[in-house]
mmCIF file of C-alpha atoms in Angstrom:
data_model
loop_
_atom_site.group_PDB
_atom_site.id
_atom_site.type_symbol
_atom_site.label_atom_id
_atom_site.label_comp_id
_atom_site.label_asym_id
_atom_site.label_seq_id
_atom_site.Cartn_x
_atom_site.Cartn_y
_atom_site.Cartn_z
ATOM 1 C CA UNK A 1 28.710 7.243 -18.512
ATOM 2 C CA UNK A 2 27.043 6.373 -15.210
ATOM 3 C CA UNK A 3 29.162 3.341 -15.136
ATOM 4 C CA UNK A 4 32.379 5.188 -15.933
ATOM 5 C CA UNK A 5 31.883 7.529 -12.913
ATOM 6 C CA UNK A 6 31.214 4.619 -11.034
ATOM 7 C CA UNK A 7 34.196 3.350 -11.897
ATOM 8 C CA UNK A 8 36.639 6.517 -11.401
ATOM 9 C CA UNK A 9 34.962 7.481 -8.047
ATOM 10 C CA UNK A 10 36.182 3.961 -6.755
ATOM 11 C CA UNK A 11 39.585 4.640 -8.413
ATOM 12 C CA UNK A 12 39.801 7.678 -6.340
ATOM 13 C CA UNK A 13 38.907 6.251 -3.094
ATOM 14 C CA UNK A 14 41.551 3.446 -3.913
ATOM 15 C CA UNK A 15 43.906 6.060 -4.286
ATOM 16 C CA UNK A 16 43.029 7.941 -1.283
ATOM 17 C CA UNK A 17 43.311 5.439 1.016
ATOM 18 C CA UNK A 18 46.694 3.974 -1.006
ATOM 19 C CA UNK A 19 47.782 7.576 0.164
ATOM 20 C CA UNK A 20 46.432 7.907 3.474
ATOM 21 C CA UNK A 21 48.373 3.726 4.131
ATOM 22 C CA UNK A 22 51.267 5.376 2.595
ATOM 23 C CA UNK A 23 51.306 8.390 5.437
ATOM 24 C CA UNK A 24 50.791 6.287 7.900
ATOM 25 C CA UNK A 25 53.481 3.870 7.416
ATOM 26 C CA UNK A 26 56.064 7.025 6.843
ATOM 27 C CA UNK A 27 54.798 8.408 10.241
ATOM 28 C CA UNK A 28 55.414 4.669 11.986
ATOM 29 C CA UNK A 29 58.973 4.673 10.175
ATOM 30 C CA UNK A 30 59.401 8.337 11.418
ATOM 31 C CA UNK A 31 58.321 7.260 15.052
ATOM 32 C CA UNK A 32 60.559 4.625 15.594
ATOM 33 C CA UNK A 33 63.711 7.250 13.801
ATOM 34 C CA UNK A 34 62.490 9.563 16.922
ATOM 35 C CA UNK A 35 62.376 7.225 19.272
ATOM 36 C CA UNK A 36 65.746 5.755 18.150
ATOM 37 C CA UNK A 37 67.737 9.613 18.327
ATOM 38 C CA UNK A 38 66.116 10.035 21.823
ATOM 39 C CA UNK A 39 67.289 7.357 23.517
ATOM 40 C CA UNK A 40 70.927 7.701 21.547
ATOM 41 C CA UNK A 41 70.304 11.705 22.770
ATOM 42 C CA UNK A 42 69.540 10.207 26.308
ATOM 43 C CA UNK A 43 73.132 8.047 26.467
ATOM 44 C CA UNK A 44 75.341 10.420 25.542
ATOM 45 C CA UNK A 45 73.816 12.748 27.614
ATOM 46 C CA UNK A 46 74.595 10.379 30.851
ATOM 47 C CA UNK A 47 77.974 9.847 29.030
ATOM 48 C CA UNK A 48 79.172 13.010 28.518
ATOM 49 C CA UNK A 49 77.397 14.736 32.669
ATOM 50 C CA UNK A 50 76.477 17.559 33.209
ATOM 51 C CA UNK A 51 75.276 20.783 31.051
ATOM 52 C CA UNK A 52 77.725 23.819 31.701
ATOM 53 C CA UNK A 53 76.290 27.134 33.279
ATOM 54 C CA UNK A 54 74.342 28.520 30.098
ATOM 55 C CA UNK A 55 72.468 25.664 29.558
ATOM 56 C CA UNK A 56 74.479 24.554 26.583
ATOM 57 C CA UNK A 57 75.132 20.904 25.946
ATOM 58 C CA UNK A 58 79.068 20.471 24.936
ATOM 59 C CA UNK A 59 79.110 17.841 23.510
ATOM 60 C CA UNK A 60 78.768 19.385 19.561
ATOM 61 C CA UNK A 61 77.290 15.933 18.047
ATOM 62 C CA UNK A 62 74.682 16.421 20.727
ATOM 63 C CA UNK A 63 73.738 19.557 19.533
ATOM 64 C CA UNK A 64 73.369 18.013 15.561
ATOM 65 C CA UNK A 65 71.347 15.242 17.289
ATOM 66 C CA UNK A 66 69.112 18.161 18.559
ATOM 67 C CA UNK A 67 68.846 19.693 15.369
ATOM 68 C CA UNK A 68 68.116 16.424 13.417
ATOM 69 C CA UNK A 69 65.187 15.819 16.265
ATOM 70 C CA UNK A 70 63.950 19.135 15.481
ATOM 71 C CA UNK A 71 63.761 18.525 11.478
ATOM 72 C CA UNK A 72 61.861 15.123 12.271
ATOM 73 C CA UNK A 73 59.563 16.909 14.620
ATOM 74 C CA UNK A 74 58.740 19.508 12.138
ATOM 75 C CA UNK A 75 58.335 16.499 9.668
ATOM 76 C CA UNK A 76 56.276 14.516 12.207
ATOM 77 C CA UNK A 77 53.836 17.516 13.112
ATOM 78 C CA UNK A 78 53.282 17.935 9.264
ATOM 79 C CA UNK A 79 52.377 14.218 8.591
ATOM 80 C CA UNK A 80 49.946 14.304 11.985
ATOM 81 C CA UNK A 81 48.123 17.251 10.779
ATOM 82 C CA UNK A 82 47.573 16.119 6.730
ATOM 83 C CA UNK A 83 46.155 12.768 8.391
ATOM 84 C CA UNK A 84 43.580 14.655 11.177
ATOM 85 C CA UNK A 85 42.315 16.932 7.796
ATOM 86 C CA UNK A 86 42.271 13.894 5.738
ATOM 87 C CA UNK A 87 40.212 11.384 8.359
ATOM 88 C CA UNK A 88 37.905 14.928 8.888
ATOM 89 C CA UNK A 89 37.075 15.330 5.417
ATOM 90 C CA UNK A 90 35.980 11.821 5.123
ATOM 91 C CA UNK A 91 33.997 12.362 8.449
ATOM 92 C CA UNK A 92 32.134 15.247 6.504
ATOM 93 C CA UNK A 93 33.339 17.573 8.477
ATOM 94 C CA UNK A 94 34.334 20.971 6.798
ATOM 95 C CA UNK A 95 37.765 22.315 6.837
ATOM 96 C CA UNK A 96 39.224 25.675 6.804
ATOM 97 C CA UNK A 97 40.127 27.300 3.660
ATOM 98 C CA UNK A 98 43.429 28.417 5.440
ATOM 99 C CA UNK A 99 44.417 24.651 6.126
ATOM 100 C CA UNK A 100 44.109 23.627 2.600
ATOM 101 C CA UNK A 101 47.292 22.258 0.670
ATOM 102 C CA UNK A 102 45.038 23.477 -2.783
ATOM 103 C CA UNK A 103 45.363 27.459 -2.001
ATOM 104 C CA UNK A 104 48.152 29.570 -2.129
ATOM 105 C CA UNK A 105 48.826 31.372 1.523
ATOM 106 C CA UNK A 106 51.089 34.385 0.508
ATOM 107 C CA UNK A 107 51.868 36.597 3.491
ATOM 108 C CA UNK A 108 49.657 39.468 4.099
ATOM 109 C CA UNK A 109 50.382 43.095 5.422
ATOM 110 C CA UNK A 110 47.498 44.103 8.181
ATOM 111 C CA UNK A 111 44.682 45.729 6.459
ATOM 112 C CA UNK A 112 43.335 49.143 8.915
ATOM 113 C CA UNK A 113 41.968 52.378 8.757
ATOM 114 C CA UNK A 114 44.267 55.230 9.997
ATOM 115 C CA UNK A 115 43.802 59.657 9.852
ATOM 116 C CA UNK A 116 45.608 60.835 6.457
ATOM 117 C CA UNK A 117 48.324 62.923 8.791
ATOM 118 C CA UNK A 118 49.315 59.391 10.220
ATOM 119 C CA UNK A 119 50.096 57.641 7.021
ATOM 120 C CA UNK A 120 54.260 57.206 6.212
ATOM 121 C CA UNK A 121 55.461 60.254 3.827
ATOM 122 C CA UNK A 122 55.517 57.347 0.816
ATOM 123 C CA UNK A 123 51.907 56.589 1.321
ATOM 124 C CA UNK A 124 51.154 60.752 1.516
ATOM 125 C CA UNK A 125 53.077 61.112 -1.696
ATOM 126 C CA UNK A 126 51.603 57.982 -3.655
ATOM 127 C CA UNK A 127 47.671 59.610 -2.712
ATOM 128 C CA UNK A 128 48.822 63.035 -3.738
ATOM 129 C CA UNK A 129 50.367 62.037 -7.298
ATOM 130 C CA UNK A 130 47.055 59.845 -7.944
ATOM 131 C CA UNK A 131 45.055 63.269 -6.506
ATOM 132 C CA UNK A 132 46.821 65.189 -9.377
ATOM 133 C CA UNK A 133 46.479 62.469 -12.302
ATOM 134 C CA UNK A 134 42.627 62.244 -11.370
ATOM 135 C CA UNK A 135 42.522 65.676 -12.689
ATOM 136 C CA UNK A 136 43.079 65.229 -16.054
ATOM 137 C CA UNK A 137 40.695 61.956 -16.364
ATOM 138 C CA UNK A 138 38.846 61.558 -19.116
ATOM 139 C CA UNK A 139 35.037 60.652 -17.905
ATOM 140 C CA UNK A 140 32.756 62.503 -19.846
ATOM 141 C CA UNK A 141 30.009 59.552 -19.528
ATOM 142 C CA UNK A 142 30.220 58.413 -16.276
ATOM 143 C CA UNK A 143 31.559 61.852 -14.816
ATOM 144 C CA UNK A 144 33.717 59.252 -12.358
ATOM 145 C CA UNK A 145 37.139 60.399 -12.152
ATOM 146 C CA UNK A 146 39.792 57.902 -10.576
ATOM 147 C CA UNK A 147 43.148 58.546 -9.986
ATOM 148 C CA UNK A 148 45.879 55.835 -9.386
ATOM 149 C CA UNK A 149 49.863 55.648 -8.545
ATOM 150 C CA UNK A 150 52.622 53.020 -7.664
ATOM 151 C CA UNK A 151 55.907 53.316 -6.710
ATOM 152 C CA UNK A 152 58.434 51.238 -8.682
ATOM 153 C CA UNK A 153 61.026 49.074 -7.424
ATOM 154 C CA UNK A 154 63.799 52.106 -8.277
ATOM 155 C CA UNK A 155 61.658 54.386 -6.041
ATOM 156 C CA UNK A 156 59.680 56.287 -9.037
ATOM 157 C CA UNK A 157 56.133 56.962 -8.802
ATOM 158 C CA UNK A 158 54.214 56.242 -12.261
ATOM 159 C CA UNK A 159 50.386 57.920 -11.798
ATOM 160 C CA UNK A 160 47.642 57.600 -13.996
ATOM 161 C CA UNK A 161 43.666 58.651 -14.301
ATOM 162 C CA UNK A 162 40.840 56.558 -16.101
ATOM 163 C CA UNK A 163 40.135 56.688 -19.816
ATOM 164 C CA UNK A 164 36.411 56.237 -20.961
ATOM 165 C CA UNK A 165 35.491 55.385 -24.729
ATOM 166 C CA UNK A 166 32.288 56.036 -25.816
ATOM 167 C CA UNK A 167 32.475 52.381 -27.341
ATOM 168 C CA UNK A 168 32.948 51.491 -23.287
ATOM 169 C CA UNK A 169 34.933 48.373 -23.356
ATOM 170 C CA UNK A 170 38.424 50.248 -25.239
ATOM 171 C CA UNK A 171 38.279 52.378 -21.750
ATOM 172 C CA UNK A 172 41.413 52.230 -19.433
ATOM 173 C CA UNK A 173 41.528 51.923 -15.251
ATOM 174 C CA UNK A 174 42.992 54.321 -13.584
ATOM 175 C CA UNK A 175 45.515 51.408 -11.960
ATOM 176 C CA UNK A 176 46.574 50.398 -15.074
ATOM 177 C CA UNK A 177 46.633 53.112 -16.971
ATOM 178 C CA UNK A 178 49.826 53.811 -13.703
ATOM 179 C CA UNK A 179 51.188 50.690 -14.346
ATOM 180 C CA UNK A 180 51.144 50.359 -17.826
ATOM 181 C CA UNK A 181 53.594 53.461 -17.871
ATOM 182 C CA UNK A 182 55.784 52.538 -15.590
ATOM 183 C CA UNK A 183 55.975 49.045 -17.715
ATOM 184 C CA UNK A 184 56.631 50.478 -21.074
ATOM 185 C CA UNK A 185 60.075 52.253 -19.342
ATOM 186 C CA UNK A 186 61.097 49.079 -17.892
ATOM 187 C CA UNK A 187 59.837 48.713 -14.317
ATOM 188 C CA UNK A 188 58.139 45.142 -13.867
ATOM 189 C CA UNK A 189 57.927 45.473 -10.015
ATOM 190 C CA UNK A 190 56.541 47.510 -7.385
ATOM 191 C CA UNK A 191 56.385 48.475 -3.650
ATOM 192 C CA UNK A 192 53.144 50.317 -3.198
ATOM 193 C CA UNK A 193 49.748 51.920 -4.737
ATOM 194 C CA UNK A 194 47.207 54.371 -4.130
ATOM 195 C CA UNK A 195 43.626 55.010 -5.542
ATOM 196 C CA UNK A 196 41.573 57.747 -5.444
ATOM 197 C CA UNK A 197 38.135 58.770 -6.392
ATOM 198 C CA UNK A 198 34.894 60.264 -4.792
ATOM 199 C CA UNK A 199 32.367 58.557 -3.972
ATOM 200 C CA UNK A 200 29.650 59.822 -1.243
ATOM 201 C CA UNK A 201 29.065 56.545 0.569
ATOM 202 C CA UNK A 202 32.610 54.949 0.926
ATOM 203 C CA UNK A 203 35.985 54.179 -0.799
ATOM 204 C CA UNK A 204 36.495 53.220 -4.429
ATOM 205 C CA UNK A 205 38.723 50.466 -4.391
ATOM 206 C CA UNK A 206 40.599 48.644 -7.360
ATOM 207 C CA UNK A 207 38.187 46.272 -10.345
ATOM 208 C CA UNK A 208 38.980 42.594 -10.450
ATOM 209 C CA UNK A 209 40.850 43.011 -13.750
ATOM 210 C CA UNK A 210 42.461 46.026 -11.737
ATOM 211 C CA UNK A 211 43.793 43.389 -8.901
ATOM 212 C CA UNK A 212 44.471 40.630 -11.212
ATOM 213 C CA UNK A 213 46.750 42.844 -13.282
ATOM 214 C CA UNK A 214 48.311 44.626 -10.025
ATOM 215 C CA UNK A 215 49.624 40.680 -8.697
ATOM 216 C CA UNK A 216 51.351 40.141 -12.142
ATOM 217 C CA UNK A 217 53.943 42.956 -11.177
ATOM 218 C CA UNK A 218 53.775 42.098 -7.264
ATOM 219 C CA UNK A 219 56.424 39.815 -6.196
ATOM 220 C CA UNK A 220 55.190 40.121 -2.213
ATOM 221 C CA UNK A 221 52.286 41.835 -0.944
ATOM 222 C CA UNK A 222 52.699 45.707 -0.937
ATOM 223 C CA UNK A 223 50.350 48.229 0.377
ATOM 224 C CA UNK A 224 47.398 49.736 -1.312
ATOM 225 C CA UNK A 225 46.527 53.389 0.154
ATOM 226 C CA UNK A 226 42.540 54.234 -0.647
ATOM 227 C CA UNK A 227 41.366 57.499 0.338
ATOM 228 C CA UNK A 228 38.104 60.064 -0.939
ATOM 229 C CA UNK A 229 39.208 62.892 -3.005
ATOM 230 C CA UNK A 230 37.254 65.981 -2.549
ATOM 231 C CA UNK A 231 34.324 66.160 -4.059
ATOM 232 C CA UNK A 232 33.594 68.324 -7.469
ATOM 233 C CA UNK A 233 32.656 71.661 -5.769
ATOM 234 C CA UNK A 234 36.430 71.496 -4.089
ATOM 235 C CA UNK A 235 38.423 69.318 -6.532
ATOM 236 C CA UNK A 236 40.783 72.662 -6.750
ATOM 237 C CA UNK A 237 40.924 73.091 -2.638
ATOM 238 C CA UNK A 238 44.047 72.758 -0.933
ATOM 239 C CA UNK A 239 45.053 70.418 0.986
ATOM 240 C CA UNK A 240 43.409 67.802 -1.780
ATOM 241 C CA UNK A 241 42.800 65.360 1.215
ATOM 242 C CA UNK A 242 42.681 67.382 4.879
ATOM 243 C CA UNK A 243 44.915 65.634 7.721
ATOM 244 C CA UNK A 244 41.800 64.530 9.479
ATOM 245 C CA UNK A 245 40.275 62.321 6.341
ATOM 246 C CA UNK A 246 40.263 58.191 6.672
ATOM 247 C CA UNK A 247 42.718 56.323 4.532
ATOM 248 C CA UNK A 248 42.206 52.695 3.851
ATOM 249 C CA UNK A 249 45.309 50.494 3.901
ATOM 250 C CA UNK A 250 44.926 47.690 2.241
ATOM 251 C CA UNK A 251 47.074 45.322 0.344
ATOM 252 C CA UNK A 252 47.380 43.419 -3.055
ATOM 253 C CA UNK A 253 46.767 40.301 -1.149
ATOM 254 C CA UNK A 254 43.728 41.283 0.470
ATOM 255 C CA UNK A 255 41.765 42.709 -2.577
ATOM 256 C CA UNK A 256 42.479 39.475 -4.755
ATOM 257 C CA UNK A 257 43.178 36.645 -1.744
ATOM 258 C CA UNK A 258 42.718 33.616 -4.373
ATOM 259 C CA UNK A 259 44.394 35.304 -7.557
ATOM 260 C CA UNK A 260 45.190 33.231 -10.660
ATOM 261 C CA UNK A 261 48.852 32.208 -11.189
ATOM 262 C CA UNK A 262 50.033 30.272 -13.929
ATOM 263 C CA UNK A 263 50.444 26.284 -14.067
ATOM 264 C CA UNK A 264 54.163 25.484 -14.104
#
């Protein structure tokens, strides 16, 4: 076996550097394109004079030249980097996750704290529906009520409230006990969430099977609006969540940053 690793750890530094000759000799062929267009650029510009008043070059084929230089920069630039990360990593030197070619960098929302009175009249509504569904939870051994909601793509709000078992592991989230409503009518995406729950020393954010299942119906991030409901001796006070009470905004993306997706 020792021999066989041997073996296919050479193989893999063959290949490596087979890729890393292959880059460079794509970058040298991409050079000399460059080089070519700029000095063809450079002639017609001395052909054709001057600029006019705006800056603008008249000539039109001047202006695809441009634009042809610009795709070949972009190209260029993307080569230069994959080689400087490649010729670290065989330095030993460690790279960013963010740089890496191997994880999925989906575009996050900012992530902040805000004052309930200065969240958007959606995010209000989404924390009040997941208030009232945490009422009718059914905890009775943990005594941990949760409430969740999420807006659907055709603007409903589906809400749901955790379901313990005494057998523990048939139990249901509060998240996707929300979802899983809003899928059996025939909504497979949505535009936001809240959670809800009460717990003395912070939020109560979303389980990993919570965020996992959440990204199946997510196309691009969408907001995730965390806040304390009251605790027990005021769960019937009103206003559920007073105007001066932190909300966390967070986002699908930032709960579950390296999700699973499927291999296609």
């Amino acid at each position: 076996m020792s021999e066989k690793r041997k073996l296919l750890q050479r193989y893999m530094r063959n290949l490596n550097n087979l890729q890393d000759e292959l880059k460079r000799k794509e970058l040298e062929k991409k050079m000399k394109e460059l080089e070519m267009l700029q000095a063809k650029l450079a002639r017609r510009q001395e052909q054709s004079g001057t600029k006019c008043a705006g800056g603008k070059i008249k000539n039109l084929r001047q202006k695809k030249l441009r634009k042809v230089l610009g795709k070949y920069m972009m190209t260029l630039e993307g080569f230069l980097c994959e080689l400087a990360r490649r010729e670290a990593r065989l330095n030993g030197d460690r790279g960013r996750a963010s740089e890496s070619e191997n994880l999925p960098h989906p575009r996050m929302l900012e992530e902040y704290t805000v004052a309930f009175c200065a969240v958007g009249e959606d995010g209000r509504e989404l924390l009040e529906a997941a208030i009232l569904a945490r009422r009718c939870a059914y905890a009775p051994y943990s005594n941990f009520k949760v409430g969740a909601a999420f807006r659907a793509k055709c603007g409903r709000i589906y809400a749901g409230c955790n379901i313990e078992n005494v057998a523990f592991t048939p139990g249901n989230c509060a998240e996707r006990c929300a979802l899983a409503k809003g899928i059996s009518e025939g909504e497979k995406k949505y535009t936001a969430g809240a959670v809800v729950a009460y717990h003395p020393d912070g939020f109560t954010t979303p389980c990993g099977v919570c965020r996992q299942f959440i990204l199946e119906f997510v196309q691009n991030d969408i907001p995730i609006y965390i806040a304390k409901a009251p605790p027990p001796e005021q769960e019937n006070c009103i206003p559920s969540i007073p105007d001066e009470a932190e909300v966390l905004v967070t986002s699908a993306f930032h709960l579950l940053p390296h999700s699973f997706t499927s291999f296609e």
